Coordinates of C-alpha atoms in Angstrom, one line a residue:
Chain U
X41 CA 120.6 114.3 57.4
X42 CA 118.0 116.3 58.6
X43 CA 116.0 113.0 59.4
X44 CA 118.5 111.5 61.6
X45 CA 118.8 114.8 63.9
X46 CA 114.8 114.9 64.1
X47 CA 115.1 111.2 65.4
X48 CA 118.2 112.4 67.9
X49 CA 116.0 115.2 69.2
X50 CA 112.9 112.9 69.5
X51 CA 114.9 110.5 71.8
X52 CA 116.4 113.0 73.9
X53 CA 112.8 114.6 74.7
X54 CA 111.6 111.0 75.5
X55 CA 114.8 110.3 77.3
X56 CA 114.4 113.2 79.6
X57 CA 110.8 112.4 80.3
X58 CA 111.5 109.2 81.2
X59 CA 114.3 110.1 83.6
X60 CA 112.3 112.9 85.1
X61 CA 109.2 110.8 86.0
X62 CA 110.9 107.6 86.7
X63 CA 113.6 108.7 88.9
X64 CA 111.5 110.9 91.9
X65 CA 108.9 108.2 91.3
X66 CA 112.0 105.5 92.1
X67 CA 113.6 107.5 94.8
X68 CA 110.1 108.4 96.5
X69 CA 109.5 104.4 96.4
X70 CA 112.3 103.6 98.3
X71 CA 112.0 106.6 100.6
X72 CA 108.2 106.1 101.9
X73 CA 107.1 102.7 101.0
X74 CA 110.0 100.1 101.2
X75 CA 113.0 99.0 100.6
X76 CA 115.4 95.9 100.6
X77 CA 118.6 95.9 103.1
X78 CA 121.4 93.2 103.6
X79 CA 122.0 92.6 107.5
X80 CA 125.4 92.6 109.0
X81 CA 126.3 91.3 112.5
X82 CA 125.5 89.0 115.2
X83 CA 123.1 90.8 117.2
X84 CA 120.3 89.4 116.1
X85 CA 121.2 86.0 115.9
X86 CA 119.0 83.6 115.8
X87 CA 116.4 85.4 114.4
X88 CA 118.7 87.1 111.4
X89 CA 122.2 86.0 110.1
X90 CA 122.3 83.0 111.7
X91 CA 124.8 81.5 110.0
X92 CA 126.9 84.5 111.0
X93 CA 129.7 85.7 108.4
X94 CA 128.9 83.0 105.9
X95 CA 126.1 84.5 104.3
X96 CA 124.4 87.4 105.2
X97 CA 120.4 88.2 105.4
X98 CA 118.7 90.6 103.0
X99 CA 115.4 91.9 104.4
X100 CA 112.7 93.8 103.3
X101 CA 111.7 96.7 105.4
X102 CA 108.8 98.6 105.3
X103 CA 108.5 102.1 105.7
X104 CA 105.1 103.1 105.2
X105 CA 103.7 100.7 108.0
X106 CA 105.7 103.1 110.5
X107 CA 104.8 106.2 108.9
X108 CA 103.1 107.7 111.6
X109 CA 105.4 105.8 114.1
X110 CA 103.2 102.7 115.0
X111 CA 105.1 100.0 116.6
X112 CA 104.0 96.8 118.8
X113 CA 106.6 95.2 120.9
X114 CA 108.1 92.5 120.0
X115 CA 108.9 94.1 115.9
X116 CA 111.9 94.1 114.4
X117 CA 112.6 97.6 113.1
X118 CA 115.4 99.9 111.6
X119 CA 116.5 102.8 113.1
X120 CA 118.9 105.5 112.2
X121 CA 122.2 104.5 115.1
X122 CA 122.0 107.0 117.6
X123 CA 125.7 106.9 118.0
X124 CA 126.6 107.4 114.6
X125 CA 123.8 109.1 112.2
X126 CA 125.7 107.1 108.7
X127 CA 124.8 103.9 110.2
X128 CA 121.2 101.8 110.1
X129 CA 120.9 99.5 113.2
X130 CA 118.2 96.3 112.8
X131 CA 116.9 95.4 116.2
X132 CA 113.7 94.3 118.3
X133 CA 111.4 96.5 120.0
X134 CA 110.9 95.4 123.6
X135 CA 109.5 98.1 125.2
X136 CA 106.7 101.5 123.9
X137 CA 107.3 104.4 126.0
X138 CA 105.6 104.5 129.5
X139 CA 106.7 101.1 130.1
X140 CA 109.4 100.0 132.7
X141 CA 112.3 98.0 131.4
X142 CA 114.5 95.6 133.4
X143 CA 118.1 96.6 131.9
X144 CA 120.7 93.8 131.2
X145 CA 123.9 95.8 131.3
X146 CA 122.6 99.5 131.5
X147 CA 124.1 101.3 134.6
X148 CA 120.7 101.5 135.5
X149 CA 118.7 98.4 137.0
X150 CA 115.2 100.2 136.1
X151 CA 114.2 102.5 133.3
X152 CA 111.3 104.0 132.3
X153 CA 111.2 104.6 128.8
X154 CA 110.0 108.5 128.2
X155 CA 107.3 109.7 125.7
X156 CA 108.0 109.6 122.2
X157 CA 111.1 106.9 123.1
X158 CA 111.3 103.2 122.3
X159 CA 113.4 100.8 124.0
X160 CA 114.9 98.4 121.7
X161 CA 117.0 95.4 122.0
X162 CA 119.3 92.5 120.1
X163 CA 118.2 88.6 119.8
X164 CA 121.8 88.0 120.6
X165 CA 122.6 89.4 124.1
X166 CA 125.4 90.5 125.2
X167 CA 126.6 90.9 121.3
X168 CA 124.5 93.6 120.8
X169 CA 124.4 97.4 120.7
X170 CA 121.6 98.4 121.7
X171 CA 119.5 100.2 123.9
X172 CA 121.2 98.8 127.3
X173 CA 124.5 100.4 126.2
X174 CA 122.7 103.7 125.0
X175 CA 119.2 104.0 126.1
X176 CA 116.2 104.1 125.0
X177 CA 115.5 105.9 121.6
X178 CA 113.5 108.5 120.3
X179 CA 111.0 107.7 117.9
X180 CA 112.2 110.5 115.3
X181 CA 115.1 107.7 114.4
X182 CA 112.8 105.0 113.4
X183 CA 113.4 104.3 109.2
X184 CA 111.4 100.3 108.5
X185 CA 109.7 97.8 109.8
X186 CA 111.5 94.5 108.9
X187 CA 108.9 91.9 107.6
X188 CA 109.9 89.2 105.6
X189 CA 113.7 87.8 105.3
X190 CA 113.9 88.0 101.1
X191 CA 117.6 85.9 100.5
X192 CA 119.0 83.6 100.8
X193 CA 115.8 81.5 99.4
X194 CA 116.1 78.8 101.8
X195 CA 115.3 81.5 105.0
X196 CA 112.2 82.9 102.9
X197 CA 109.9 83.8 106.1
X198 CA 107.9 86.1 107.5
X199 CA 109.0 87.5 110.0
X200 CA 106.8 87.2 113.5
X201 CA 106.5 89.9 116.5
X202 CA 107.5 88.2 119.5
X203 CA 108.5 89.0 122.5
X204 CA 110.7 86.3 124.4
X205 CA 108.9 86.1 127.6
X206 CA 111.9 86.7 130.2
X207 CA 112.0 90.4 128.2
X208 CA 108.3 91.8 129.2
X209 CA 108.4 94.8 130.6
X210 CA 107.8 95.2 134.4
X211 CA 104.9 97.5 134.0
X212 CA 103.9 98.4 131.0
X213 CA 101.6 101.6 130.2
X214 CA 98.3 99.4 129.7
X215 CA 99.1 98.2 133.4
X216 CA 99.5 101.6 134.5
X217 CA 95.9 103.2 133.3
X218 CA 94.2 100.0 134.3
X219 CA 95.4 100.8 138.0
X220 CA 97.0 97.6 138.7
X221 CA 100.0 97.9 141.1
Chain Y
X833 CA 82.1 108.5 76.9
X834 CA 83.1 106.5 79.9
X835 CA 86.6 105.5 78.5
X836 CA 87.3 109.5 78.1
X837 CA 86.3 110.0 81.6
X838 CA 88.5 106.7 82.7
X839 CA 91.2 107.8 80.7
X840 CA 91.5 111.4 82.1
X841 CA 90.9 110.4 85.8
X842 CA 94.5 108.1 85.2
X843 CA 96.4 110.7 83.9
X844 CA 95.3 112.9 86.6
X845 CA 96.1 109.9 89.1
X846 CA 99.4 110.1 87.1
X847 CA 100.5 113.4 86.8
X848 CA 99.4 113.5 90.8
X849 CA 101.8 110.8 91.9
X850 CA 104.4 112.5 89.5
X851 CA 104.6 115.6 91.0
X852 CA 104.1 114.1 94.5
X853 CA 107.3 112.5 94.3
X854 CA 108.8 115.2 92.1
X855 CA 107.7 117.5 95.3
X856 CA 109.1 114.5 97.9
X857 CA 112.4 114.1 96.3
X858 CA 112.9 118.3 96.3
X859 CA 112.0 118.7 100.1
X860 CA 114.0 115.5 100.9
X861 CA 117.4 116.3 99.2
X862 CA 117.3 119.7 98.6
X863 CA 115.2 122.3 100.4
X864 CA 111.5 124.3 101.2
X865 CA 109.8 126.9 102.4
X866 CA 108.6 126.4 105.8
X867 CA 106.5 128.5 108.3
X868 CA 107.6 128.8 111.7
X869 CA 105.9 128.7 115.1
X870 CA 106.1 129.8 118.6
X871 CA 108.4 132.6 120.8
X872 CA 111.1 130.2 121.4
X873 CA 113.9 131.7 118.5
X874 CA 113.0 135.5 119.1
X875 CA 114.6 137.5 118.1
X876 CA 116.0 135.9 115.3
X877 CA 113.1 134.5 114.2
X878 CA 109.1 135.6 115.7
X879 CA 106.0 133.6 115.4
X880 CA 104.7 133.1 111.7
X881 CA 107.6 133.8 110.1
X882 CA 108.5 131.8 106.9
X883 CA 111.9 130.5 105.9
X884 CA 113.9 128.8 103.5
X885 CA 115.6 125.6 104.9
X886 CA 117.5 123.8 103.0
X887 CA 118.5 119.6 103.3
X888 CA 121.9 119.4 101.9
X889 CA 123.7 120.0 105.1
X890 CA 122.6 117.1 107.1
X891 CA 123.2 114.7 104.3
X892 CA 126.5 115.8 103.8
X893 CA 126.9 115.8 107.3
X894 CA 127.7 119.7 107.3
X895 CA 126.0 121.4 110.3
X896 CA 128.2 123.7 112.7
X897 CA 127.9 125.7 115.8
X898 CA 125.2 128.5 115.4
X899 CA 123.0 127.2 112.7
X900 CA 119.4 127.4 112.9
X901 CA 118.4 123.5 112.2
X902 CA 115.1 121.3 112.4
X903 CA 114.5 118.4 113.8
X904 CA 112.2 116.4 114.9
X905 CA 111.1 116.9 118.2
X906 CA 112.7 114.7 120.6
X907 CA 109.5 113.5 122.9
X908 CA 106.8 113.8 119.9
X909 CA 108.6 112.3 116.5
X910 CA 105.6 114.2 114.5
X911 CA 106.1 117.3 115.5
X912 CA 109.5 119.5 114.4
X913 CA 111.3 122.3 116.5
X914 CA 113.6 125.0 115.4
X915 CA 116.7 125.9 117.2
X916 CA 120.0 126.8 116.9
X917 CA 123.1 124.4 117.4
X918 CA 124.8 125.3 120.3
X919 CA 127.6 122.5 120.5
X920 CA 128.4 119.4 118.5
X921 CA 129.9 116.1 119.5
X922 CA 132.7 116.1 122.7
X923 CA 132.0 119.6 123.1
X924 CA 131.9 121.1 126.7
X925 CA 128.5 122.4 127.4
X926 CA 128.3 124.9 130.9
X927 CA 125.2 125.1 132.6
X928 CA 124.3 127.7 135.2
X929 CA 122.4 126.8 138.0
X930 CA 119.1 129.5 138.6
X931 CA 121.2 130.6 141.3
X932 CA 124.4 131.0 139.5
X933 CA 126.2 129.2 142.4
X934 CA 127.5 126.0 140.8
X935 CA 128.5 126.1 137.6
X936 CA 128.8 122.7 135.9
X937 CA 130.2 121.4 132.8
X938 CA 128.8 118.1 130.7
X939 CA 129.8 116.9 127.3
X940 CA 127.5 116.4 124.1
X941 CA 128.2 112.9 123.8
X942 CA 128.6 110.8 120.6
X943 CA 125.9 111.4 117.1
X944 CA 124.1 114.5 119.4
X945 CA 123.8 117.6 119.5
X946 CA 122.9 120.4 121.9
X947 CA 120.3 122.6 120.8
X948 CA 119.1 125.9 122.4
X949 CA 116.6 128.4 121.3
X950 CA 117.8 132.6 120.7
X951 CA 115.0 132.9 123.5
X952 CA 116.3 131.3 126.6
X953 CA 113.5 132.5 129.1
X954 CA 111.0 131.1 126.9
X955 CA 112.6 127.9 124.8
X956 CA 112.1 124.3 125.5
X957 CA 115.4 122.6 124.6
X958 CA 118.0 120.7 125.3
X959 CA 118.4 122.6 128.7
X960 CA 115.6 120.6 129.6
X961 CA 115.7 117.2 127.3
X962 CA 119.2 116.8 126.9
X963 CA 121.4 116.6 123.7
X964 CA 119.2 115.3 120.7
X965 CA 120.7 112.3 118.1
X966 CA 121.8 113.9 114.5
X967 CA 119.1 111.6 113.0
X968 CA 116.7 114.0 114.1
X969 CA 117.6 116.6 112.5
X970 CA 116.0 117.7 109.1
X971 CA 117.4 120.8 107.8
X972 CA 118.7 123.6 108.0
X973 CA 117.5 127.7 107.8
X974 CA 119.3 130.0 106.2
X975 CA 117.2 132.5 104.8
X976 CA 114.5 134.3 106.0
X977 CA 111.6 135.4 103.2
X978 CA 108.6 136.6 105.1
X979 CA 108.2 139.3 106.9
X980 CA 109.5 141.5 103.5
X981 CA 110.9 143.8 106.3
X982 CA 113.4 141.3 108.0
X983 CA 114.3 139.6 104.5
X984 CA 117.4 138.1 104.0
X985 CA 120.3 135.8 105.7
X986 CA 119.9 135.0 109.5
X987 CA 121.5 137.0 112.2
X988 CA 124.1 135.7 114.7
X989 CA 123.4 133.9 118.0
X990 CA 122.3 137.2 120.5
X991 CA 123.5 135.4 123.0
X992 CA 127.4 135.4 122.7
X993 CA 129.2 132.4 122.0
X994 CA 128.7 129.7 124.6
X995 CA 130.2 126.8 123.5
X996 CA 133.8 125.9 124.4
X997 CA 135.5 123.2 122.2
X998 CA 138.6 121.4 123.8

């Protein structure tokens, strides 16, 4: 008797020291270094989901490459939807702030993208909600950097910064402190 | 001798990443102390005071007109401001011109909100950046514990109710 309640008591100790490291050390994980995420949608076709509702992408995105908000154009990154704060959007950086954007859809022609705002865009125009419906986006929303497509096996890639060429920006802020017109 | 040292430098590697996360998990998902700068919230809150704010409302999705929330700033994601919520989404936010000739009216559209400081000669805010995304914002003050003399809950908005909601 009094051997099986010393057992019951040693287990619950371990059991709660267990939880109570492995849990934070779990939640911080996903929080601050990275995380795995299953794409829905079309606006990133071809890049992601290609083969559009018959199987969707899972990604892994990493958030401690943007912890101090480092992006180049031409990533694909999460962001927190500016239109509705439950929902992650997955889209491609096009322009860093100081550059000037030619819109495709915006009721502006021209934007300059402010400080501390991205402008970001989907693979698949015209399907996409992005920043040509509502503008560009401040920095403050940015959650991953998407680097390598992790199912289904067949699409194992990494994935690769580019920038289609017909989406440079008009000026960009490099341009603009090397004096060029 | 070396294996003692080795030994006790991982478990103070461990017991550092422990109560890292320990300490991540607590200010992500449910609250801290933080110290505030700056004239912009006077005089609700003055320079160097320190606060409670806690991180269950924006999860839930729970902040209202008149809290004090905050968020990250807007044009600088590293920095935070602190401001009040003056009006939520599709409410009608008036703006007087210097001259307090035209008096116009725009809406806080979709996900934003419209935040303005208790210190309106002296507050950057949305006045001037317009109505900041909800996934900015990072918590919410409730409780002031430093200066011992101005302890307790936070005061009301001095500056009247200003928000309209149709």
């Amino acid at each position: 008797m009094a051997l099986s309640q010393g057992w019951v008591k040693r287990y619950f100790k371990a059991f709660c020291k267990g939880f109570f490291v492995a849990v934070p050390v779990a939640v911080t994980f996903l929080d601050r270094v990275a995380c795995v995420a299953r794409v829905e949608g079309a606006s990133m076709q071809p890049s992601l989901n290609p083969g559009g509702s018959q199987s969707s992408d899972v990604v892994l995105l990493n958030h401690w490459k943007v912890r101090n908000f480092e992006v180049q154009r031409g990533d694909i990154v999460s962001l927190v939807s500016p239109k509705n704060p439950e929902q992650k959007i997955i889209k491609r950086v096009i322009a860093l702030e100081g550059d000037i954007v030619k819109t495709m859809g915006h009721k502006n022609r021209y934007v300059k993208v402010p400080r501390g705002h991205i402008w970001v865009e989907g693979d698949h125009h015209g399907h996409s909600f992005d920043s040509n419906s509502f503008g560009p986006v401040s920095l403050g929303l940015l959650h991953g950097h998407a680097t390598h497509i992790l199912w289904p096996p067949e699409r194992w890639q990494k994935l690769e910064s580019v920038l289609p060429p017909e989406r440079l920006p008009i000026q960009s802020e490099e341009d603009c402190l090397r004096g060029s017109p | 001798m070396l294996r003692g040292v080795l030994g006790k430098t991982f478990r103070l590697i461990g017991y550092t990443i422990q109560y890292g996360c320990i300490a991540h998990c607590a200010f992500e998902y449910v609250g801290g102390v933080v110290m505030c700068s700056g004239p912009s919230m006077e005089p609700t809150i003055q320079n160097s005071d320190i606060v409670f704010a806690e991180n269950l409302s924006r999860h839930f999705y729970g902040i209202q007109r008149g809290d004090i929330v905050i968020a990250k700033s807007p044009s600088d994601p590293k920095s935070n401001i602190c401001k009040r919520v003056i009006g939520l989404e599709g409410d009608k936010i008036l703006s007087n011109s210097p001259s307090g000739f035209f008096k116009s009216h725009s809406y806080v559209p979709v996900g934003h909100v419209w935040l303005e400081g208790d210190n309106l000669q002296n507050s950057t805010d949305s006045r001037y950046y317009g109505p900041v995304p909800y996934g900015l914002i990072r918590g919410r003050i409730f409780f002031k514990i430093w200066p011992l003399n101005d302890f307790g809950f936070l005061r009301d908005s001095p500056n009247g109710h200003r928000f309209s909601d149709d």
